[in-house]
Short mmCIF file of C-alpha atoms and ligand atoms in Angstrom, two decimals:
data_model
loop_
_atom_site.label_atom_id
_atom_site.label_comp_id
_atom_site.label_asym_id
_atom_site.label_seq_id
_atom_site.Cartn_x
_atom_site.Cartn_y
_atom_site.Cartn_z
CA UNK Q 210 5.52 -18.80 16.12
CA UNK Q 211 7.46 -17.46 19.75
CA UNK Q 212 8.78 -14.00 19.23
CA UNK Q 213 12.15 -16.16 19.38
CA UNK Q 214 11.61 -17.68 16.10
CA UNK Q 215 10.31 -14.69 14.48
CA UNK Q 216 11.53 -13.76 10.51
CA UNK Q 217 12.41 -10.24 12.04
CA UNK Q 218 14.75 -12.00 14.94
CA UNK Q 219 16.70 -14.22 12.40
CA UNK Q 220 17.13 -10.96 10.56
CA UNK Q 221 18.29 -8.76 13.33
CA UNK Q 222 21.96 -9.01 11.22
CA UNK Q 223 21.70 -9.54 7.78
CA UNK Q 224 25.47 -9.46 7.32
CA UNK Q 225 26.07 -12.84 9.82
CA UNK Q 226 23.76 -14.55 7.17
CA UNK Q 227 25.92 -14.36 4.47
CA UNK Q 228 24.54 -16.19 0.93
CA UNK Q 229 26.58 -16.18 -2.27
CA UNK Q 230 22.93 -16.86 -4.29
CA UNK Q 231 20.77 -14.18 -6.18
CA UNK Q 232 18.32 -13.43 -3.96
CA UNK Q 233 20.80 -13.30 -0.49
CA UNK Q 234 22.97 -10.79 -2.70
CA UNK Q 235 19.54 -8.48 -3.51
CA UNK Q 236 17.84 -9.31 -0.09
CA UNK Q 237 20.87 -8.09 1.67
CA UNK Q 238 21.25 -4.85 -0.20
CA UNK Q 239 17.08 -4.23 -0.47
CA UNK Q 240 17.06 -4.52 3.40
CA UNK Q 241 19.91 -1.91 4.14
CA UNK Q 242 18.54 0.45 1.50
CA UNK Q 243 14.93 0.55 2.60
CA UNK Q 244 16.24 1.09 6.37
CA UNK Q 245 17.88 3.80 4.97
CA UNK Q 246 15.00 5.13 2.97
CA UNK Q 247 11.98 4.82 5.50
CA UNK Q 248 14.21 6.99 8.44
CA UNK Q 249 13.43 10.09 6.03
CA UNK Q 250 10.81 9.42 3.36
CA UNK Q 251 9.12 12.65 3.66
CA UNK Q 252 9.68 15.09 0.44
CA UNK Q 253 8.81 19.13 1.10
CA UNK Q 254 6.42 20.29 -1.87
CA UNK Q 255 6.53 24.11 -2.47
CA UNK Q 256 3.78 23.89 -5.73
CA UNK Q 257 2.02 20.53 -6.38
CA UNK Q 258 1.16 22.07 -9.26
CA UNK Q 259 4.65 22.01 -10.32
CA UNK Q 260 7.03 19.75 -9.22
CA UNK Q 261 10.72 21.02 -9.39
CA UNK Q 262 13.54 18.52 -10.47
CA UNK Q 263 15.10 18.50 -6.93
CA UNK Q 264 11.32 17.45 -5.78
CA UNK Q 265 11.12 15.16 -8.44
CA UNK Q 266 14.25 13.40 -7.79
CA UNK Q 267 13.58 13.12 -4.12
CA UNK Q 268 10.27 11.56 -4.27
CA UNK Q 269 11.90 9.16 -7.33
CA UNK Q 270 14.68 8.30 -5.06
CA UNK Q 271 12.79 6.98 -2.20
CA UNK Q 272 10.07 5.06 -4.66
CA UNK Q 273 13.16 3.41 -5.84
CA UNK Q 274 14.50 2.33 -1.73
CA UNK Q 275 11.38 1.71 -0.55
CA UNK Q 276 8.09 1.55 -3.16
CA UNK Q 277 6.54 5.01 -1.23
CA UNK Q 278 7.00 8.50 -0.27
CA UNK Q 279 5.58 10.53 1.57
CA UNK Q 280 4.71 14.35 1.15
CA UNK Q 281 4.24 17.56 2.40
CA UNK Q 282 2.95 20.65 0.82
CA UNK Q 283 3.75 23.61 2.01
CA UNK Q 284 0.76 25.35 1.39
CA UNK Q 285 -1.99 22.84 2.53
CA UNK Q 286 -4.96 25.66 2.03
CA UNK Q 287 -4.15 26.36 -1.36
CA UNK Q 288 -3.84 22.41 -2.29
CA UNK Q 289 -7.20 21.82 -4.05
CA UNK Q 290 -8.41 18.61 -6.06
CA UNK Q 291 -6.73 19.77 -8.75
CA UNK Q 292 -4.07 20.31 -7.57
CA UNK Q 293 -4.15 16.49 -6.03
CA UNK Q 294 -4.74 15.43 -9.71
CA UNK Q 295 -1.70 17.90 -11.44
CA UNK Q 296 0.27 16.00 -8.88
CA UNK Q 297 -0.06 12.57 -9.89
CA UNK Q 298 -0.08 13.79 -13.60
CA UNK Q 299 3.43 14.89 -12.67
CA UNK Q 300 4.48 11.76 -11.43
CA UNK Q 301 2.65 9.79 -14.53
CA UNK Q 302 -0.63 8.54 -13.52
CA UNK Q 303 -2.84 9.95 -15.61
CA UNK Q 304 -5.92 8.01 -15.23
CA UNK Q 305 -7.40 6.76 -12.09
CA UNK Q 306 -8.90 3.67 -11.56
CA UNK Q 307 -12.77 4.32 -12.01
CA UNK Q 308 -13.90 1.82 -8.97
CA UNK Q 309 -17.04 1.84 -7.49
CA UNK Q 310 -16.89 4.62 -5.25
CA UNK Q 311 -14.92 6.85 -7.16
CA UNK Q 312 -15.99 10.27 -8.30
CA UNK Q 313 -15.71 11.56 -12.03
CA UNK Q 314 -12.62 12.69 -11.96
CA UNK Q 315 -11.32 9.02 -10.51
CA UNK Q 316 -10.65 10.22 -6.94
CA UNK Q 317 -12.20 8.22 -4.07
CA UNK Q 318 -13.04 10.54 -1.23
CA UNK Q 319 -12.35 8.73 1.89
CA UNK Q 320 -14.65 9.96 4.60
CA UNK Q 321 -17.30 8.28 7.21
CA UNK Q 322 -20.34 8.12 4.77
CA UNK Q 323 -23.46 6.32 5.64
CA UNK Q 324 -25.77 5.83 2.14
CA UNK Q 325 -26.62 3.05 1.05
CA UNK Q 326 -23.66 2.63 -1.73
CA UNK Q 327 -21.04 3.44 0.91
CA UNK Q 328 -21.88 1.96 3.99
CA UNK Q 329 -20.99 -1.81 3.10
CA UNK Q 330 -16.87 -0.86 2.72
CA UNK Q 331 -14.49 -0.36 5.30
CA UNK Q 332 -12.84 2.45 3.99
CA UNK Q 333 -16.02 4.82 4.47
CA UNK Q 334 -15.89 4.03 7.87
CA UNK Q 335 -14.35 4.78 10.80
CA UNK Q 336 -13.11 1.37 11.56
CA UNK Q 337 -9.36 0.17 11.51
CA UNK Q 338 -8.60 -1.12 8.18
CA UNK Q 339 -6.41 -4.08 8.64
CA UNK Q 340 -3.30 -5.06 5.90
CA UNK Q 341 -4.28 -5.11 2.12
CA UNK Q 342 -2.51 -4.05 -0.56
CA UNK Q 343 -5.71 -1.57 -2.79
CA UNK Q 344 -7.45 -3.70 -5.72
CA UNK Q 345 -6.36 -7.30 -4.36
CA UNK Q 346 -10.23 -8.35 -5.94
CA UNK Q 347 -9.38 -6.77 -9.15
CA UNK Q 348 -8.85 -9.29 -12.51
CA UNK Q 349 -5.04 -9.38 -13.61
CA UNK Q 350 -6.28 -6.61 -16.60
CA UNK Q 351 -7.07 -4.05 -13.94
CA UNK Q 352 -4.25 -4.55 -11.62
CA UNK Q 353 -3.55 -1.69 -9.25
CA UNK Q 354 0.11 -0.96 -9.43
CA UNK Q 355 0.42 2.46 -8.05
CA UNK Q 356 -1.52 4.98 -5.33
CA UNK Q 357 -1.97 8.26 -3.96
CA UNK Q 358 -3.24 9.35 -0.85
CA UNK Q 359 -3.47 12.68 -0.17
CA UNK Q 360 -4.88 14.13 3.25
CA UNK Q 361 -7.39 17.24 3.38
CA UNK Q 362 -8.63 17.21 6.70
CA UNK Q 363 -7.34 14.82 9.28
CA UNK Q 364 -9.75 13.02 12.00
CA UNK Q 365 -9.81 14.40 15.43
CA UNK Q 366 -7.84 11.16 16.43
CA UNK Q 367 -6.96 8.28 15.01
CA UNK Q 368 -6.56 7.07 11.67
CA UNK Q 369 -2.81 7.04 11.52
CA UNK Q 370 -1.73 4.79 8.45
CA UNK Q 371 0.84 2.25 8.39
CA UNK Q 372 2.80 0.99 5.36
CA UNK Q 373 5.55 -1.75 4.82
CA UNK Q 374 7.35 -2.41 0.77
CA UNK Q 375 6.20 -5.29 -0.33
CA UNK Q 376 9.18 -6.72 -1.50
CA UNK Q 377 10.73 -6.26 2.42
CA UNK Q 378 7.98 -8.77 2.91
CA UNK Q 379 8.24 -11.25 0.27
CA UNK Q 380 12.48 -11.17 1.56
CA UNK Q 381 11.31 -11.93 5.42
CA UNK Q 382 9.07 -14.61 3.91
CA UNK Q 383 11.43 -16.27 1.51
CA UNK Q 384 14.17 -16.01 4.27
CA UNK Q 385 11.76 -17.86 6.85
CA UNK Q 386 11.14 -20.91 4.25
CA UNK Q 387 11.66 -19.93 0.77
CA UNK Q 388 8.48 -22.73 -0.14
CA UNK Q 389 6.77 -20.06 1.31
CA UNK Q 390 6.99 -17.97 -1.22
CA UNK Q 391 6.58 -20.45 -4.18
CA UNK Q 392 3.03 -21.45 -2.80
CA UNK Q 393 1.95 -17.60 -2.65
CA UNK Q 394 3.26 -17.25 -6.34
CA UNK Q 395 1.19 -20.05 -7.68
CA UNK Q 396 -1.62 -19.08 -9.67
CA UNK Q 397 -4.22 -20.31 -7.81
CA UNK Q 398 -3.72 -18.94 -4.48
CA UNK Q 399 -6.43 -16.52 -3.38
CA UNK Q 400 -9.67 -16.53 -4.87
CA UNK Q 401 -11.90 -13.29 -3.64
CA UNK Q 402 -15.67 -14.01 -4.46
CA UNK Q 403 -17.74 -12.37 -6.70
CA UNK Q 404 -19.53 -9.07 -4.69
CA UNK Q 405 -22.80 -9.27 -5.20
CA UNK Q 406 -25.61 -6.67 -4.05
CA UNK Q 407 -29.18 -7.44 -4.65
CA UNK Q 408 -28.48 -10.20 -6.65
CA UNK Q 409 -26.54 -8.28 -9.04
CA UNK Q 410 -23.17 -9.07 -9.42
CA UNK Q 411 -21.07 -6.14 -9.32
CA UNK Q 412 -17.53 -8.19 -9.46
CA UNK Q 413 -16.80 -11.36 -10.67
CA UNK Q 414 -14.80 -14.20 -8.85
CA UNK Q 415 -10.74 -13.42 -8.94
CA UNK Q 416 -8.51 -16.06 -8.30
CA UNK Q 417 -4.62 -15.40 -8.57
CA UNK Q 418 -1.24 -15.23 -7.06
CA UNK Q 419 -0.21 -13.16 -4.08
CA UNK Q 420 3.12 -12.69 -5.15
CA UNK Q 421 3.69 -11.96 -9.33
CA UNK Q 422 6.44 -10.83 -11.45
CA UNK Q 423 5.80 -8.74 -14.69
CA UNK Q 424 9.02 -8.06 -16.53
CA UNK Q 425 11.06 -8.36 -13.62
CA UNK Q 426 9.16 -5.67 -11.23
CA UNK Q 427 7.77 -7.87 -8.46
CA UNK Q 428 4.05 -7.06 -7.44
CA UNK Q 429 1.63 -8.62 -4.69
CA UNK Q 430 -2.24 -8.77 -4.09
CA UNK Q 431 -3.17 -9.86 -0.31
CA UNK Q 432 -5.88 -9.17 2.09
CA UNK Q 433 -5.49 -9.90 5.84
CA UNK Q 434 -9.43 -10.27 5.75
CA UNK Q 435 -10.30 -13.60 6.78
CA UNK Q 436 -14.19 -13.24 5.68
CA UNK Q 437 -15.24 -13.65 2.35
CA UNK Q 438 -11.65 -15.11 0.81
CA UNK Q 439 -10.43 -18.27 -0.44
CA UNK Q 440 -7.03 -19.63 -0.06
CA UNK Q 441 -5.85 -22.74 -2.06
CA UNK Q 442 -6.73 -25.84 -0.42
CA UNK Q 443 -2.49 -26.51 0.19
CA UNK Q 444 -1.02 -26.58 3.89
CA UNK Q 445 2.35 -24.50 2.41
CA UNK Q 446 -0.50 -21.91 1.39
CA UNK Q 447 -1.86 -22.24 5.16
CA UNK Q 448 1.58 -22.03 6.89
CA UNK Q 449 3.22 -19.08 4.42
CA UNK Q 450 -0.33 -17.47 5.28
CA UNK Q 451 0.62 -17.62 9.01
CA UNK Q 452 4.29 -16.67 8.92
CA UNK Q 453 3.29 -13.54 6.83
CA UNK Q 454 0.76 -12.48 9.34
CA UNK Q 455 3.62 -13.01 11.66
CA UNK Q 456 6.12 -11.16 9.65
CA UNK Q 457 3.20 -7.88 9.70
CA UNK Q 458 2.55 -8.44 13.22
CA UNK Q 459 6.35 -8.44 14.38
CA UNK Q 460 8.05 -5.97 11.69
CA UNK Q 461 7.20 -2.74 13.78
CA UNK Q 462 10.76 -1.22 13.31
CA UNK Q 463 10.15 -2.01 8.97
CA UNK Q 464 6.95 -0.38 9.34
CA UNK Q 465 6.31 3.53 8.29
CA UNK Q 466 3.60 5.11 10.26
CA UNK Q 467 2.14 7.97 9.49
CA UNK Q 468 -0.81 10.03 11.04
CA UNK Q 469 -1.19 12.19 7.51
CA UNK Q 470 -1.81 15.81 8.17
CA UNK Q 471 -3.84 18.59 5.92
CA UNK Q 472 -1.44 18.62 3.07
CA UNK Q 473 0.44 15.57 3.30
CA UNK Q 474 0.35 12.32 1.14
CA UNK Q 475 1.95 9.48 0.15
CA UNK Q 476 2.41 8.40 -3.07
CA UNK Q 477 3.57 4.59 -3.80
CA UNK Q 478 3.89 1.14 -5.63
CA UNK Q 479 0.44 -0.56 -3.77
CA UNK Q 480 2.49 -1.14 -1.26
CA UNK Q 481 1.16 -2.86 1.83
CA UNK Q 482 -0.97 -0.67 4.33
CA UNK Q 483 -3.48 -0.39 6.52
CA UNK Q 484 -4.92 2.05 8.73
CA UNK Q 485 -6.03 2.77 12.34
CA UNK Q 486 -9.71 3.44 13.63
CA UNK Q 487 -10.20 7.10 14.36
CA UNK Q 488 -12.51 9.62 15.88
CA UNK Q 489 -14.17 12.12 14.10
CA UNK Q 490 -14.82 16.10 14.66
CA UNK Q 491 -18.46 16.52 15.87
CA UNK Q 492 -18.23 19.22 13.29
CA UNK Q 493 -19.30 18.22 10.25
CA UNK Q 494 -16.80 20.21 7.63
CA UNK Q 495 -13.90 19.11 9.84
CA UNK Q 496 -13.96 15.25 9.74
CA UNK Q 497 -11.59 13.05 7.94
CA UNK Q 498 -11.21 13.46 4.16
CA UNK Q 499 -8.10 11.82 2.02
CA UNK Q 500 -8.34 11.94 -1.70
CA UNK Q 501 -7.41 8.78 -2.99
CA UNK Q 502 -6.32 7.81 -7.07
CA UNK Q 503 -5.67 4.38 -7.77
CA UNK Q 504 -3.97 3.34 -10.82
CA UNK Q 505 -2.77 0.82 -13.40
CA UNK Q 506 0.50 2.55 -14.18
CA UNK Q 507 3.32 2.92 -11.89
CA UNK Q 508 5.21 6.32 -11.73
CA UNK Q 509 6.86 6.99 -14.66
CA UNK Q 510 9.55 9.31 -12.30
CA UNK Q 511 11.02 6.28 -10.60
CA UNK Q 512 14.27 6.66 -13.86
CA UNK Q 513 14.75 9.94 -13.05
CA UNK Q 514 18.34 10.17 -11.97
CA UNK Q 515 19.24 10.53 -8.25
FE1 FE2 Y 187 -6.08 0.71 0.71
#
């Protein structure tokens, strides 16, 4: 697809596309309200450990325009783990998501490590992590819905995150051809293999949908990986497959990029994201470490009034 034909280009004005059905009504006011929302998605913390209402309705109101926010502590020294964890009890997720990786407490710390447990995923690495939405392998029962990232240390460069709402997606799909979005929904779409490690299986085979609805919140499981997946057999799969690689590769301006400093986080609905290679500190107590929970629930805050 010529940058000419691009999803992005046909949207460059929303309001000469006029629709009188559903989805041009909610596309056209999702798209003006997330542009809104990503030009100042960052929410000052003064106590993680206790969230004021003003704080809470600030990080509710952008989860509402745009699936994430972003935040800043003020006092990045004094933000411990705990302090990480009475944060996301604040905003309702109580229980992590115990994957692999994950210490006790349900936290993955993402740093560079080598051992032998660690060393066959991305995300201990310094490598660029390309698009993915977090637990796209997991079984429908253990779908990730919501996640928080929350920087310690930074890397000495590099390693800048990028993020896009999911649902600004599926609309730039389903506005390029909306069959495009009916193959990714069907249940059958994108199989991940089981992992297996010394002929143990540590995950079984997932097959499902890349786009799903459950009780009217939209949600979406997708890996830009092109090793080790399997998309239906379909040539609407293979074509919506291309346009949204397309869409991620052209949507700069839709795009929030963040290079998260000692303090700073984002919390969000599994949105999109991926993450740039970086560089670490020769110093060993200064390189890269970001807390991350993963979870079932979604924020419970996302009602509070505005
Ligand atoms: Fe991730």
């Amino acid at each position: 697809m010529s940058p000419a034909e691009s999803p992005i280009n046909a949207l460059a004005d929303p309001l000469t596309h006029p629709g009188d059905t559903r989805f041009d009504r909610w596309w056209h006011e999702r798209l003006v309200a997330y542009r809104t929302a990503i030009t100042d998605l960052m929410v000052k913390i003064d106590d993680p450990h206790q969230l004021s209402r003003t704080e809470q309705q600030a990080l509710a109101k952008r989860m509402r325009n745009s699936n994430m926010a972003l935040y800043r502590c003020r006092h990045p020294a004094r933000v411990d783990r705990a302090a990480v964890q009475a944060l996301a009890l604040q905003l309702g997720l109580c229980e992590p998501d115990h994957n692999l990786c994950a210490a006790d407490d349900g936290f993955s710390e993402l740093e560079v490590k080598d051992d032998a447990s660690h060393r066959r995923y991305i995300p201990y690495s310094n490598l660029q992590l390309n698009w993915h939405t977090d637990g796209y392998y997991h079984a429908p029962e253990r779908t990730i819905r919501s996640m928080l990232l929350h920087c310690v240390r930074p890397a000495l460069r590099g390693g800048a995150l990028e993020a896009i709402d999911y649902e600004i997606v599926f609309g730039l799909l389903h506005q390029c051809d909306p069959r495009y979005t009916d193959a990714l929904s069907q249940p059958d779409t994108l199989a991940i293999p089981a992992n297996q490690a010394a002929g143990a299986i540590i995950r079984g085979l997932c097959i499902g949908p890349v786009f799903f609805h459950e009780g009217g919140v939209l949600r979406m499981r997708y890996t830009a990986r092109r090793r080790n997946i399997i998309w239906k057999n379909d040539p609407v799969v293979h074509e919506a497959v291309a346009a949204l690689e397309t869409i991620l590769a052209s949507s700069a301006e839709l795009v929030v990029r963040r290079r998260l400093a000692a303090g700073e986080g984002m919390v969000c609905n599994n949105v999109l994201h991926r993450r740039d290679a970086f560089t670490d500190s020769p110093e060993r107590h200064r390189t890269r470490l970001i807390y991350r929970g993963r979870y079932t629930q979604a924020p419970t805050f996302q009602s509070a009034p505005s």
